[in-house]
PDB file of C-alpha atoms in Angstrom:
ATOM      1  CA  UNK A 120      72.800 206.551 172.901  1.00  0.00           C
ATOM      2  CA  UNK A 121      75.571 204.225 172.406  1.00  0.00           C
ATOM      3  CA  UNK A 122      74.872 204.551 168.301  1.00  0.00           C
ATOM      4  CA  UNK A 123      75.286 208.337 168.332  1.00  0.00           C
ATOM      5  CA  UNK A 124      78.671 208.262 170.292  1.00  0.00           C
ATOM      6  CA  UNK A 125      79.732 205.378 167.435  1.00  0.00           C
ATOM      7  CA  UNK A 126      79.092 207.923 164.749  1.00  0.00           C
ATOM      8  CA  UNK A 127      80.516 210.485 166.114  1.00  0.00           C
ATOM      9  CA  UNK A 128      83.602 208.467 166.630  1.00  0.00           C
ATOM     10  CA  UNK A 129      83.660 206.905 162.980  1.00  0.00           C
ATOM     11  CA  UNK A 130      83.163 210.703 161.567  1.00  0.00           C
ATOM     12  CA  UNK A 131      86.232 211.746 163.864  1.00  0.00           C
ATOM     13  CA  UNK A 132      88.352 208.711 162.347  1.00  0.00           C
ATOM     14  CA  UNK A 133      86.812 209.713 158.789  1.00  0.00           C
ATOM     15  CA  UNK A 134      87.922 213.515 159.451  1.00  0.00           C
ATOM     16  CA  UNK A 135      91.526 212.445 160.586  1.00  0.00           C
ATOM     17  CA  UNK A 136      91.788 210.098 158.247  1.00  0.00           C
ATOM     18  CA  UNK A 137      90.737 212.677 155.478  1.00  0.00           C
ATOM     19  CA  UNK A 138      93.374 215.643 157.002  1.00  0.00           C
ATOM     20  CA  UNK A 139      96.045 213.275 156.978  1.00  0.00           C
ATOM     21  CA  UNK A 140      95.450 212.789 153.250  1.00  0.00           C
ATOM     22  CA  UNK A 141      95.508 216.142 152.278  1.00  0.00           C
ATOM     23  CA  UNK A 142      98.284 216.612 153.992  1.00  0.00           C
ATOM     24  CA  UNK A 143     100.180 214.009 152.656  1.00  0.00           C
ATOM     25  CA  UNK A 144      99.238 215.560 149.003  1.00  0.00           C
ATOM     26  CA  UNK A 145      99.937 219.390 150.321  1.00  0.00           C
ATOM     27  CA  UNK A 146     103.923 217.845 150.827  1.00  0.00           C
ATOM     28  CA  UNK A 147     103.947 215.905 147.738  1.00  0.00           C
ATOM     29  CA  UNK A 148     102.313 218.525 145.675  1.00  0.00           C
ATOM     30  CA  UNK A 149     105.117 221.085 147.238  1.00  0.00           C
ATOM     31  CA  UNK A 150     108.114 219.004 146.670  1.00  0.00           C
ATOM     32  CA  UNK A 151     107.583 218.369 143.075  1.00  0.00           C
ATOM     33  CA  UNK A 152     107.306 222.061 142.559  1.00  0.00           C
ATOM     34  CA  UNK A 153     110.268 222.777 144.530  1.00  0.00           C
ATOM     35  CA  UNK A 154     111.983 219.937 142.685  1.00  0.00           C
ATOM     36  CA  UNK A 155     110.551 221.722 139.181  1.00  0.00           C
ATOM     37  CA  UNK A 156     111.846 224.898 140.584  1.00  0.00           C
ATOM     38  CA  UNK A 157     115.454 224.061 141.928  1.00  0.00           C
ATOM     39  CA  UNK A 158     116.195 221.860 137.734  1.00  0.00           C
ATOM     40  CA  UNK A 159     114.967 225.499 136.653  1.00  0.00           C
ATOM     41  CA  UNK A 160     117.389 227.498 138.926  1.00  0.00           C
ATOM     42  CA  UNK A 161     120.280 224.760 138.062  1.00  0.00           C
ATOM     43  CA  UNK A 162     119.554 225.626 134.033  1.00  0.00           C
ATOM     44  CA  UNK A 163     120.517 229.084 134.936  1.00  0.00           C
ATOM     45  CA  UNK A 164     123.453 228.618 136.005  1.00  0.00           C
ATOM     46  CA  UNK A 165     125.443 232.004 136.230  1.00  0.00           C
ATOM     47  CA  UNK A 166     129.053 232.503 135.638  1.00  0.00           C
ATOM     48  CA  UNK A 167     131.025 235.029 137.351  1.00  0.00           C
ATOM     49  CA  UNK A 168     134.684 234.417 136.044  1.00  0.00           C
ATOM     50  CA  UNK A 169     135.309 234.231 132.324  1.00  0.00           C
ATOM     51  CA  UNK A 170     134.501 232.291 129.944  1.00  0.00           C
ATOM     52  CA  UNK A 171     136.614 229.374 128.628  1.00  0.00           C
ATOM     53  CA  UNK A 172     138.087 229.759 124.838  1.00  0.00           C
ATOM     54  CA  UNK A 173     135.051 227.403 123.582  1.00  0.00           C
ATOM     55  CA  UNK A 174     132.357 228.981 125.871  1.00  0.00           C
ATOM     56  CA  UNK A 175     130.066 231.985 124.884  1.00  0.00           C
ATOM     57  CA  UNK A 176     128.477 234.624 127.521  1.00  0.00           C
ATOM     58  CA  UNK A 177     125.256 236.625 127.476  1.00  0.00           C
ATOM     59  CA  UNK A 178     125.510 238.999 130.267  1.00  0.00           C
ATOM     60  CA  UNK A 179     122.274 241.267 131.435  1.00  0.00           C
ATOM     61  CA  UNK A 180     123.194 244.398 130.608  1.00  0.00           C
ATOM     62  CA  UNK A 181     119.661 246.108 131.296  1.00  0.00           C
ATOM     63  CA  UNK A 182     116.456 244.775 132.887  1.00  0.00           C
ATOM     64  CA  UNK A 183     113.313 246.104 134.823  1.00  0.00           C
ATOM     65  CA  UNK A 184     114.798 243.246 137.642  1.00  0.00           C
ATOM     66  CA  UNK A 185     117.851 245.447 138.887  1.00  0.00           C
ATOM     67  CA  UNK A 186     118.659 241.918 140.697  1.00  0.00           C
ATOM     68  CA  UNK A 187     119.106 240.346 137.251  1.00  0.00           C
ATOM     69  CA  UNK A 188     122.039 243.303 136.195  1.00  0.00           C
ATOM     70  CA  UNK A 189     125.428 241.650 135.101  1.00  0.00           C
ATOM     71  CA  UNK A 190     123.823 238.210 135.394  1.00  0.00           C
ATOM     72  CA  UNK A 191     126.511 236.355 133.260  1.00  0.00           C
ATOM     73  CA  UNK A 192     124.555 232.503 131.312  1.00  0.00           C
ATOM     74  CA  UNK A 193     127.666 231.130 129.615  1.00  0.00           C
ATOM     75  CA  UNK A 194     127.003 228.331 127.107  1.00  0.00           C
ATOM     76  CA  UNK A 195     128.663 225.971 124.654  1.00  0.00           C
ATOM     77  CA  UNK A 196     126.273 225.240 121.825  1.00  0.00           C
ATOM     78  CA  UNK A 197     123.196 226.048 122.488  1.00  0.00           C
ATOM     79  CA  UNK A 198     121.180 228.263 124.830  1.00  0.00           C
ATOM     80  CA  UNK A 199     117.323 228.751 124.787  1.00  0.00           C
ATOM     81  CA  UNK A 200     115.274 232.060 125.939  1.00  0.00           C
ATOM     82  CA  UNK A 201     111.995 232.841 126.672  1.00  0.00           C
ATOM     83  CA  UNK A 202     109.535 233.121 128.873  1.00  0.00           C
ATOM     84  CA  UNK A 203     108.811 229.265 129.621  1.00  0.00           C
ATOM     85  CA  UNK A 204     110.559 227.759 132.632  1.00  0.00           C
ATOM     86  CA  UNK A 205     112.436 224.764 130.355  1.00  0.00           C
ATOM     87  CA  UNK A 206     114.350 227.934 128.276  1.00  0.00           C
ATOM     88  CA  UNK A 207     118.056 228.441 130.031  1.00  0.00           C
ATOM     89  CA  UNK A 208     117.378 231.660 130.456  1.00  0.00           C
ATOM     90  CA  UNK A 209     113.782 232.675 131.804  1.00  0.00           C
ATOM     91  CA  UNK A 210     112.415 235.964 131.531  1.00  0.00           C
ATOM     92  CA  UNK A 211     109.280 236.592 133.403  1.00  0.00           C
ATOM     93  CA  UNK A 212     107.948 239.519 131.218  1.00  0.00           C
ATOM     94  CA  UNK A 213     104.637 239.142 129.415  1.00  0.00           C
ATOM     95  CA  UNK A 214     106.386 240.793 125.980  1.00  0.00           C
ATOM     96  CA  UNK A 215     108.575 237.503 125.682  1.00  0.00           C
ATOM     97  CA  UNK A 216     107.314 234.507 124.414  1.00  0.00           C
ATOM     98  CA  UNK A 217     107.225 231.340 125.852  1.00  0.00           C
ATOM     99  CA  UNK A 218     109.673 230.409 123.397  1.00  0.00           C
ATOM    100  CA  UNK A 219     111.077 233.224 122.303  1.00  0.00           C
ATOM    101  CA  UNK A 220     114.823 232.925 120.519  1.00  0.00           C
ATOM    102  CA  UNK A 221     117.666 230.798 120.203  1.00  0.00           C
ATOM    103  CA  UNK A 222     121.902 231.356 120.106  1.00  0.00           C
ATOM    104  CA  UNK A 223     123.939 228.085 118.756  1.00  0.00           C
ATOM    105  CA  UNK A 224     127.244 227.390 117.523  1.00  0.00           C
ATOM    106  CA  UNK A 225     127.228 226.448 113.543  1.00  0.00           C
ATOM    107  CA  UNK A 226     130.756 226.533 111.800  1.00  0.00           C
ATOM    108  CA  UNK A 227     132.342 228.191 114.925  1.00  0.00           C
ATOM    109  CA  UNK A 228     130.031 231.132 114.994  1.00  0.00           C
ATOM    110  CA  UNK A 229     127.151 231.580 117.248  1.00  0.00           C
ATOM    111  CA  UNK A 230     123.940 232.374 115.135  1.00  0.00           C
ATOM    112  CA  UNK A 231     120.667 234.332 116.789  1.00  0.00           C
ATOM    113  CA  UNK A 232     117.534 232.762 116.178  1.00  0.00           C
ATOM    114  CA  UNK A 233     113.996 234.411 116.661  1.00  0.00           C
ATOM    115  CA  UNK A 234     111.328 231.622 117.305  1.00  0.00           C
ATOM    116  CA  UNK A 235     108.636 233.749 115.394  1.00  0.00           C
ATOM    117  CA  UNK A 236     107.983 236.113 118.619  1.00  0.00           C
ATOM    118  CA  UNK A 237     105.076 238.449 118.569  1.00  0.00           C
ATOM    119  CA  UNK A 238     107.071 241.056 120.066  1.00  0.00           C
ATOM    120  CA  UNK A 239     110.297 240.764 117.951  1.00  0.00           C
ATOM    121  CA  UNK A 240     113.809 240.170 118.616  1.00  0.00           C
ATOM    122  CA  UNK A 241     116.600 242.936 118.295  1.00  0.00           C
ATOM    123  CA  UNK A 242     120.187 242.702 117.594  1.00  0.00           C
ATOM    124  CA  UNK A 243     121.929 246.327 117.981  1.00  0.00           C
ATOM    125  CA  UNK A 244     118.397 247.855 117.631  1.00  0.00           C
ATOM    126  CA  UNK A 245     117.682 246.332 114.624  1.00  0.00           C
ATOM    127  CA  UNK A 246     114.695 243.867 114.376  1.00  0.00           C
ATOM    128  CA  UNK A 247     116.006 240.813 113.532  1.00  0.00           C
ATOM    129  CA  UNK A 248     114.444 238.457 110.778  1.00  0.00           C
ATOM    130  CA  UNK A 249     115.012 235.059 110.907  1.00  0.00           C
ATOM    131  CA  UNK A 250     118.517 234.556 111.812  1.00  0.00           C
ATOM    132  CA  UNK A 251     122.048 236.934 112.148  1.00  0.00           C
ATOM    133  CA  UNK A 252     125.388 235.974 113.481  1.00  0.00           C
ATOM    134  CA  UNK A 253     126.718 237.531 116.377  1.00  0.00           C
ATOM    135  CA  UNK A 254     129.780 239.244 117.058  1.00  0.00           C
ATOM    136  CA  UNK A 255     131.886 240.321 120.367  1.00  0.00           C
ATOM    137  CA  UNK A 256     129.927 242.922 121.896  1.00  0.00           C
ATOM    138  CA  UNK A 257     126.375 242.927 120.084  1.00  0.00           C
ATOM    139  CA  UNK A 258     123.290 244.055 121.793  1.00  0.00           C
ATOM    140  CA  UNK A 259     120.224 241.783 122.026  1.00  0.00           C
ATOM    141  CA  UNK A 260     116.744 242.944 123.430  1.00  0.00           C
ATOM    142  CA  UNK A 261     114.747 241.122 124.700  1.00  0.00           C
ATOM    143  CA  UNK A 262     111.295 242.387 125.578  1.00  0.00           C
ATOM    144  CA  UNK A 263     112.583 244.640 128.534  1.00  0.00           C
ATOM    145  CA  UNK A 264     116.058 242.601 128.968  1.00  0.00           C
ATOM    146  CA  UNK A 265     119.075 243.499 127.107  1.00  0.00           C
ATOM    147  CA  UNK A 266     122.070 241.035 126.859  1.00  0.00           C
ATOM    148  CA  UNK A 267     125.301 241.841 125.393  1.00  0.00           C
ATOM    149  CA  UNK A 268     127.039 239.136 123.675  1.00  0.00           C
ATOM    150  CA  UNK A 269     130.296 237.688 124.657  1.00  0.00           C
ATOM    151  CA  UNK A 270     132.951 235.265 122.849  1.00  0.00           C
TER     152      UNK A 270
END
């Protein structure tokens, strides 16, 4: 008898053992995706006031997510969309591309880029081809997500 009530003990040390494992990898597992989550959120940073003289603004203009309406992403040189959590601006919609299409600053104008989307870009309505330059007030769609551009 005494050999039963050792195993049972050694598979109750075994079984606590093993919990506190996977509990130690639940917590680990969680903070690295909260950690991956918040350097997301902190990408897409919104702006509220206006923009600086050497700052650019997209601002949501029309979206399925009536959350993301007048969402304002200001930017300096460079900002990245798509459908990929590393773009600055993230749009969960399954017509964007993971990498979808680019604005940047070249000669003091802010250029639109598409990345070679399957479902297009459009500037004003018009499919855009390659690359345009934007102007004060232009329209760019976005799968279902409309921005308007800002300077």
């Amino acid at each position: 008898m005494p050999t039963t009530a050792l195993v049972i003990k050694v598979i109750s040390v075994v079984l606590e053992y093993g919990m506190l494992l996977w509990l130690i990898y639940f917590v680990s597992r969680s903070v690295r995706y909260i950690g991956k989550d918040m350097r997301t959120a902190g990408k897409m940073y919104s702006s509220r006031g206006k923009a600086s003289a050497h700052e650019a603004v997209l601002t949501v203009v029309d979206s399925d997510d009536q959350g993301q309406m007048g969402r304002r992403f200001a930017f300096l040189d460079e900002i990245a969309i798509g459908r990929d959590p590393d773009n600055d601006i993230v749009v969960p919609d399954s017509f964007v591309s993971h990498h979808h299409a680019v604005v940047f600053l070249r000669n003091n104008l802010y250029v639109i880029e598409d990345l070679g989307s399957r479902n297009h870009t459009y500037v004003n309505d018009r499919r855009l081809i390659g690359r345009a330059y934007l102007k004060a007030g232009d329209l760019i769609r976005i799968g279902f997500l409309t921005l308007r551009f800002e300077r």
